[in-house]
Amino acid sequence: MHEPLHPGEIVKDALIDGAGLSITDAADKLGISRTALSRLLNGHAGISPEMALRLSKLLNTSIEMWINIQAQYDTWQISKISKKIKVKPLGKAA
C-alpha cells in the first residue's frame, strides 16, 4: 500500500486550491482559528470529529468521509510500526 496523503493536504485541496479561499477566510468560515487550520494543512494536526463536522457543513459532505480519511491515514501510520508493538493474544474463551 502506498503512503496516503495527510488529511490536511486533502483539506487544502478542497478549501485553498479548490474554493480559492485564503487560510484566514477558510478558518473564519469554519469558525476556528487561523493557527488551528494552519496546523491541519501543514500536517501537524489531524481531523478531529469536531473538525469533520465543520468540514462536512462547509463543504456539504458527510462527517464520515472526513473521519474515514483520517482513520485511513492513522491506520497506515501505525501499520509502519506494528512489528514493534508486542502483545500476547488471549487464549480461547471458555
JSON list of C-alpha atoms in Angstrom, two decimals:
[
{"chain": "A", "resi": 1, "resn": "MET", "atom": "CA", "xyz": [0.00, 0.00, 0.00]},
{"chain": "A", "resi": 2, "resn": "HIS", "atom": "CA", "xyz": [1.30, 3.45, -0.86]},
{"chain": "A", "resi": 3, "resn": "GLU", "atom": "CA", "xyz": [1.51, 6.28, 1.63]},
{"chain": "A", "resi": 4, "resn": "PRO", "atom": "CA", "xyz": [-1.82, 8.14, 1.76]},
{"chain": "A", "resi": 5, "resn": "LEU", "atom": "CA", "xyz": [-1.94, 11.91, 1.73]},
{"chain": "A", "resi": 6, "resn": "HIS", "atom": "CA", "xyz": [-2.14, 13.58, 5.10]},
{"chain": "A", "resi": 7, "resn": "PRO", "atom": "CA", "xyz": [-5.75, 14.67, 5.62]},
{"chain": "A", "resi": 8, "resn": "GLY", "atom": "CA", "xyz": [-4.59, 18.28, 5.76]},
{"chain": "A", "resi": 9, "resn": "GLU", "atom": "CA", "xyz": [-3.46, 18.06, 2.14]},
{"chain": "A", "resi": 10, "resn": "ILE", "atom": "CA", "xyz": [-6.96, 16.96, 1.13]},
{"chain": "A", "resi": 11, "resn": "VAL", "atom": "CA", "xyz": [-8.49, 19.84, 3.09]},
{"chain": "A", "resi": 12, "resn": "LYS", "atom": "CA", "xyz": [-6.03, 22.24, 1.45]},
{"chain": "A", "resi": 13, "resn": "ASP", "atom": "CA", "xyz": [-7.02, 20.94, -1.99]},
{"chain": "A", "resi": 14, "resn": "ALA", "atom": "CA", "xyz": [-10.70, 21.47, -1.17]},
{"chain": "A", "resi": 15, "resn": "LEU", "atom": "CA", "xyz": [-10.56, 24.85, 0.58]},
{"chain": "A", "resi": 16, "resn": "ILE", "atom": "CA", "xyz": [-7.49, 26.71, -0.59]},
{"chain": "A", "resi": 17, "resn": "ASP", "atom": "CA", "xyz": [-6.86, 25.33, -4.07]},
{"chain": "A", "resi": 18, "resn": "GLY", "atom": "CA", "xyz": [-10.42, 24.26, -4.95]},
{"chain": "A", "resi": 19, "resn": "ALA", "atom": "CA", "xyz": [-12.53, 27.03, -3.41]},
{"chain": "A", "resi": 20, "resn": "GLY", "atom": "CA", "xyz": [-9.85, 29.70, -3.73]},
{"chain": "A", "resi": 21, "resn": "LEU", "atom": "CA", "xyz": [-10.06, 30.72, -0.09]},
{"chain": "A", "resi": 22, "resn": "SER", "atom": "CA", "xyz": [-7.19, 32.15, 1.90]},
{"chain": "A", "resi": 23, "resn": "ILE", "atom": "CA", "xyz": [-6.26, 30.34, 5.10]},
{"chain": "A", "resi": 24, "resn": "THR", "atom": "CA", "xyz": [-7.77, 33.21, 7.09]},
{"chain": "A", "resi": 25, "resn": "ASP", "atom": "CA", "xyz": [-11.04, 33.14, 5.11]},
{"chain": "A", "resi": 26, "resn": "ALA", "atom": "CA", "xyz": [-11.29, 29.36, 5.34]},
{"chain": "A", "resi": 27, "resn": "ALA", "atom": "CA", "xyz": [-10.66, 29.46, 9.10]},
{"chain": "A", "resi": 28, "resn": "ASP", "atom": "CA", "xyz": [-13.33, 32.13, 9.52]},
{"chain": "A", "resi": 29, "resn": "LYS", "atom": "CA", "xyz": [-15.85, 30.08, 7.55]},
{"chain": "A", "resi": 30, "resn": "LEU", "atom": "CA", "xyz": [-15.03, 27.00, 9.65]},
{"chain": "A", "resi": 31, "resn": "GLY", "atom": "CA", "xyz": [-15.30, 29.00, 12.89]},
{"chain": "A", "resi": 32, "resn": "ILE", "atom": "CA", "xyz": [-11.77, 28.11, 14.01]},
{"chain": "A", "resi": 33, "resn": "SER", "atom": "CA", "xyz": [-8.52, 29.98, 14.46]},
{"chain": "A", "resi": 34, "resn": "ARG", "atom": "CA", "xyz": [-6.13, 30.51, 11.59]},
{"chain": "A", "resi": 35, "resn": "THR", "atom": "CA", "xyz": [-3.49, 28.68, 13.65]},
{"chain": "A", "resi": 36, "resn": "ALA", "atom": "CA", "xyz": [-5.70, 25.60, 14.06]},
{"chain": "A", "resi": 37, "resn": "LEU", "atom": "CA", "xyz": [-6.35, 25.41, 10.33]},
{"chain": "A", "resi": 38, "resn": "SER", "atom": "CA", "xyz": [-2.70, 26.03, 9.51]},
{"chain": "A", "resi": 39, "resn": "ARG", "atom": "CA", "xyz": [-1.67, 23.15, 11.82]},
{"chain": "A", "resi": 40, "resn": "LEU", "atom": "CA", "xyz": [-4.04, 20.82, 9.95]},
{"chain": "A", "resi": 41, "resn": "LEU", "atom": "CA", "xyz": [-2.98, 21.98, 6.50]},
{"chain": "A", "resi": 42, "resn": "ASN", "atom": "CA", "xyz": [0.70, 21.58, 7.37]},
{"chain": "A", "resi": 43, "resn": "GLY", "atom": "CA", "xyz": [0.29, 18.07, 8.76]},
{"chain": "A", "resi": 44, "resn": "HIS", "atom": "CA", "xyz": [0.82, 18.95, 12.42]},
{"chain": "A", "resi": 45, "resn": "ALA", "atom": "CA", "xyz": [-2.75, 18.05, 13.43]},
{"chain": "A", "resi": 46, "resn": "GLY", "atom": "CA", "xyz": [-5.37, 15.61, 12.25]},
{"chain": "A", "resi": 47, "resn": "ILE", "atom": "CA", "xyz": [-9.08, 15.84, 11.62]},
{"chain": "A", "resi": 48, "resn": "SER", "atom": "CA", "xyz": [-10.95, 15.56, 14.91]},
{"chain": "A", "resi": 49, "resn": "PRO", "atom": "CA", "xyz": [-14.64, 14.60, 14.99]},
{"chain": "A", "resi": 50, "resn": "GLU", "atom": "CA", "xyz": [-15.47, 18.28, 15.55]},
{"chain": "A", "resi": 51, "resn": "MET", "atom": "CA", "xyz": [-13.36, 19.33, 12.57]},
{"chain": "A", "resi": 52, "resn": "ALA", "atom": "CA", "xyz": [-15.02, 16.60, 10.50]},
{"chain": "A", "resi": 53, "resn": "LEU", "atom": "CA", "xyz": [-18.40, 18.13, 11.39]},
{"chain": "A", "resi": 54, "resn": "ARG", "atom": "CA", "xyz": [-17.22, 21.63, 10.49]},
{"chain": "A", "resi": 55, "resn": "LEU", "atom": "CA", "xyz": [-15.78, 20.46, 7.16]},
{"chain": "A", "resi": 56, "resn": "SER", "atom": "CA", "xyz": [-18.92, 18.49, 6.35]},
{"chain": "A", "resi": 57, "resn": "LYS", "atom": "CA", "xyz": [-21.10, 21.54, 6.96]},
{"chain": "A", "resi": 58, "resn": "LEU", "atom": "CA", "xyz": [-18.86, 23.89, 4.96]},
{"chain": "A", "resi": 59, "resn": "LEU", "atom": "CA", "xyz": [-18.28, 21.55, 2.02]},
{"chain": "A", "resi": 60, "resn": "ASN", "atom": "CA", "xyz": [-21.66, 19.77, 2.03]},
{"chain": "A", "resi": 61, "resn": "THR", "atom": "CA", "xyz": [-20.06, 16.36, 2.59]},
{"chain": "A", "resi": 62, "resn": "SER", "atom": "CA", "xyz": [-20.53, 13.68, 5.22]},
{"chain": "A", "resi": 63, "resn": "ILE", "atom": "CA", "xyz": [-18.79, 13.64, 8.59]},
{"chain": "A", "resi": 64, "resn": "GLU", "atom": "CA", "xyz": [-17.94, 10.01, 7.93]},
{"chain": "A", "resi": 65, "resn": "MET", "atom": "CA", "xyz": [-15.95, 10.90, 4.83]},
{"chain": "A", "resi": 66, "resn": "TRP", "atom": "CA", "xyz": [-13.57, 13.07, 6.85]},
{"chain": "A", "resi": 67, "resn": "ILE", "atom": "CA", "xyz": [-13.38, 10.60, 9.73]},
{"chain": "A", "resi": 68, "resn": "ASN", "atom": "CA", "xyz": [-12.56, 7.81, 7.25]},
{"chain": "A", "resi": 69, "resn": "ILE", "atom": "CA", "xyz": [-9.84, 9.86, 5.57]},
{"chain": "A", "resi": 70, "resn": "GLN", "atom": "CA", "xyz": [-8.23, 10.43, 8.98]},
{"chain": "A", "resi": 71, "resn": "ALA", "atom": "CA", "xyz": [-8.69, 6.78, 10.00]},
{"chain": "A", "resi": 72, "resn": "GLN", "atom": "CA", "xyz": [-7.06, 5.51, 6.80]},
{"chain": "A", "resi": 73, "resn": "TYR", "atom": "CA", "xyz": [-4.10, 7.81, 7.36]},
{"chain": "A", "resi": 74, "resn": "ASP", "atom": "CA", "xyz": [-3.78, 6.81, 11.02]},
{"chain": "A", "resi": 75, "resn": "THR", "atom": "CA", "xyz": [-4.03, 3.11, 10.15]},
{"chain": "A", "resi": 76, "resn": "TRP", "atom": "CA", "xyz": [-1.28, 3.44, 7.57]},
{"chain": "A", "resi": 77, "resn": "GLN", "atom": "CA", "xyz": [0.94, 5.31, 10.02]},
{"chain": "A", "resi": 78, "resn": "ILE", "atom": "CA", "xyz": [0.53, 2.74, 12.80]},
{"chain": "A", "resi": 79, "resn": "SER", "atom": "CA", "xyz": [1.00, -0.19, 10.42]},
{"chain": "A", "resi": 80, "resn": "LYS", "atom": "CA", "xyz": [4.55, 1.03, 9.79]},
{"chain": "A", "resi": 81, "resn": "ILE", "atom": "CA", "xyz": [5.46, 0.26, 13.41]},
{"chain": "A", "resi": 82, "resn": "SER", "atom": "CA", "xyz": [3.16, -2.71, 14.06]},
{"chain": "A", "resi": 83, "resn": "LYS", "atom": "CA", "xyz": [6.05, -5.19, 14.35]},
{"chain": "A", "resi": 84, "resn": "LYS", "atom": "CA", "xyz": [7.48, -3.14, 17.22]},
{"chain": "A", "resi": 85, "resn": "ILE", "atom": "CA", "xyz": [4.29, -3.46, 19.27]},
{"chain": "A", "resi": 86, "resn": "LYS", "atom": "CA", "xyz": [4.36, -6.72, 21.21]},
{"chain": "A", "resi": 87, "resn": "VAL", "atom": "CA", "xyz": [1.07, -8.04, 22.54]},
{"chain": "A", "resi": 88, "resn": "LYS", "atom": "CA", "xyz": [0.38, -11.59, 23.69]},
{"chain": "A", "resi": 89, "resn": "PRO", "atom": "CA", "xyz": [-3.04, -12.70, 22.37]},
{"chain": "A", "resi": 90, "resn": "LEU", "atom": "CA", "xyz": [-5.65, -14.00, 24.81]},
{"chain": "A", "resi": 91, "resn": "GLY", "atom": "CA", "xyz": [-6.22, -17.72, 24.89]},
{"chain": "A", "resi": 92, "resn": "LYS", "atom": "CA", "xyz": [-9.52, -19.22, 23.78]},
{"chain": "A", "resi": 93, "resn": "ALA", "atom": "CA", "xyz": [-12.54, -18.06, 25.75]},
{"chain": "A", "resi": 94, "resn": "ALA", "atom": "CA", "xyz": [-14.25, -20.62, 27.97]}
]
